[in-house]
Amino acid sequence: MSANLASAQSSAFSLVESLHPQHQQLQPVMQYLQLDCPQLQRLLLGTLLCMSSLPTSRRAADAVGPFAIPPRLHTLIWDDYLAFQPDLASKVRGLASQHCFLTDPHAELGYNLGYAAAIAWLVYQRQHMLPKAGASLASLARIWEASYPHRGGHAEDFRRAWRSN
């Protein structure tokens, strides 16, 4: 990739991020989880933009919230991943509300953007599908397409959502 193209792409990423209030909401969550990776923040922002614009018929069945996370996957993340990482589980649980999480944990995915962002990150983390430093928009889109729950979504959906927002 040429230096000019890389610079333009970086500027475009920054511009999109500065225009989206979601980015300002995701950044503190990433800092809280000690994930200071700009590409990961871009992947999560792109995931949020894409899943928010993807037609319901192309989201995972029973998807909840702006990240469109299915309850079954939410449960798997807790039972098969976080159960074996108590320190991380405690941090993620710290993002959830005190009482509502205990009565309806899946509802947190719908009304708690910080908690939902952490779970979306874990969708990628548990599959070891995290972006490398300097990952392009196309690379982030391919990671989303390969590892995030959807029904027939394509990398172009991710790129289109990024460009249109």
Tab-separated table of C-alpha atoms in Angstrom, residues 2-108:
chain	number	residue	atom	x	y	z
A	2	SER	CA	1.399	3.388	-0.908
A	3	ALA	CA	2.115	5.925	1.819
A	4	ASN	CA	-0.473	8.322	0.352
A	5	LEU	CA	-3.175	5.646	0.276
A	6	ALA	CA	-2.360	4.568	3.837
A	7	SER	CA	-2.486	8.185	4.993
A	8	ALA	CA	-5.810	8.787	3.234
A	9	GLN	CA	-7.260	5.606	4.711
A	10	SER	CA	-6.093	6.580	8.201
A	11	SER	CA	-7.623	10.033	7.741
A	12	ALA	CA	-10.891	8.479	6.569
A	13	PHE	CA	-10.962	6.187	9.615
A	14	SER	CA	-10.338	9.151	11.910
A	15	LEU	CA	-12.989	11.255	10.212
A	16	VAL	CA	-15.613	8.528	10.507
A	17	GLU	CA	-14.698	7.915	14.137
A	18	SER	CA	-14.910	11.603	15.011
A	19	LEU	CA	-18.353	11.844	13.427
A	20	HIS	CA	-19.825	8.934	15.366
A	21	PRO	CA	-20.954	9.354	18.946
A	22	GLN	CA	-20.753	5.554	19.194
A	23	HIS	CA	-16.972	5.852	18.906
A	24	GLN	CA	-16.888	8.093	21.965
A	25	GLN	CA	-18.955	5.441	23.785
A	26	LEU	CA	-16.789	2.540	22.638
A	27	GLN	CA	-13.453	4.129	23.461
A	28	PRO	CA	-13.943	4.218	27.271
A	29	VAL	CA	-15.056	0.569	27.226
A	30	MET	CA	-11.927	-0.377	25.320
A	31	GLN	CA	-9.785	1.556	27.792
A	32	TYR	CA	-11.572	-0.079	30.734
A	33	LEU	CA	-10.836	-3.511	29.238
A	34	GLN	CA	-7.228	-2.360	28.590
A	35	LEU	CA	-7.603	-2.815	24.835
A	36	ASP	CA	-5.731	0.134	23.391
A	37	CYS	CA	-5.742	-1.144	19.818
A	38	PRO	CA	-7.088	1.360	17.266
A	39	GLN	CA	-7.823	-1.419	14.747
A	40	LEU	CA	-9.900	-3.279	17.314
A	41	GLN	CA	-11.840	-0.091	18.041
A	42	ARG	CA	-12.406	0.303	14.290
A	43	LEU	CA	-13.528	-3.312	14.009
A	44	LEU	CA	-16.060	-2.813	16.790
A	45	LEU	CA	-17.271	0.489	15.385
A	46	GLY	CA	-17.611	-1.102	11.952
A	47	THR	CA	-19.447	-4.043	13.480
A	48	LEU	CA	-21.849	-1.686	15.222
A	49	LEU	CA	-22.453	0.325	12.047
A	50	CYS	CA	-22.870	-2.781	9.922
A	51	MET	CA	-25.149	-4.690	12.276
A	52	SER	CA	-27.279	-1.584	12.820
A	53	SER	CA	-27.806	-1.221	9.079
A	54	LEU	CA	-28.019	-4.893	8.070
A	55	PRO	CA	-31.598	-5.977	7.315
A	56	THR	CA	-33.176	-8.116	10.032
A	57	SER	CA	-33.373	-11.050	7.640
A	58	ARG	CA	-29.557	-11.053	7.394
A	59	ARG	CA	-28.853	-10.731	11.113
A	60	ALA	CA	-28.497	-13.823	13.255
A	61	ALA	CA	-31.805	-15.259	14.400
A	62	ASP	CA	-33.055	-13.705	17.655
A	63	ALA	CA	-30.257	-11.104	17.580
A	64	VAL	CA	-30.434	-8.573	20.401
A	65	GLY	CA	-29.284	-4.965	20.481
A	66	PRO	CA	-27.260	-2.749	18.197
A	67	PHE	CA	-24.499	-5.366	17.869
A	68	ALA	CA	-27.157	-7.997	17.012
A	69	ILE	CA	-25.791	-10.676	19.331
A	70	PRO	CA	-27.893	-13.841	19.606
A	71	PRO	CA	-28.730	-14.953	23.182
A	72	ARG	CA	-27.328	-18.422	22.455
A	73	LEU	CA	-23.942	-16.926	21.573
A	74	HIS	CA	-24.088	-14.633	24.605
A	75	THR	CA	-24.581	-17.686	26.817
A	76	LEU	CA	-21.754	-19.581	25.059
A	77	ILE	CA	-19.358	-16.699	25.641
A	78	TRP	CA	-20.131	-16.780	29.353
A	79	ASP	CA	-20.247	-20.557	29.760
A	80	ASP	CA	-17.462	-21.669	27.417
A	81	TYR	CA	-15.063	-18.722	27.459
A	82	LEU	CA	-15.447	-16.328	30.382
A	83	ALA	CA	-16.048	-19.161	32.858
A	84	PHE	CA	-12.390	-20.066	32.396
A	85	GLN	CA	-11.115	-16.492	32.674
A	86	PRO	CA	-12.411	-15.188	36.016
A	87	ASP	CA	-10.513	-11.885	35.958
A	88	LEU	CA	-11.831	-11.011	32.506
A	89	ALA	CA	-15.316	-12.225	33.453
A	90	SER	CA	-15.268	-9.916	36.458
A	91	LYS	CA	-14.278	-6.951	34.299
A	92	VAL	CA	-17.008	-7.669	31.749
A	93	ARG	CA	-19.568	-8.222	34.502
A	94	GLY	CA	-18.559	-4.831	35.884
A	95	LEU	CA	-19.971	-3.247	32.728
A	96	ALA	CA	-23.411	-4.769	33.302
A	97	SER	CA	-26.097	-3.255	35.491
A	98	GLN	CA	-26.310	-4.611	39.000
A	99	HIS	CA	-29.869	-5.947	39.106
A	100	CYS	CA	-31.099	-6.272	35.531
A	101	PHE	CA	-28.208	-8.525	34.522
A	102	LEU	CA	-29.304	-11.045	37.136
A	103	THR	CA	-32.933	-11.138	36.006
A	104	ASP	CA	-32.436	-10.859	32.216
A	105	PRO	CA	-28.794	-10.910	31.146
A	106	HIS	CA	-29.619	-10.878	27.418
A	107	ALA	CA	-31.497	-7.586	27.829
A	108	GLU	CA	-28.144	-5.948	28.643
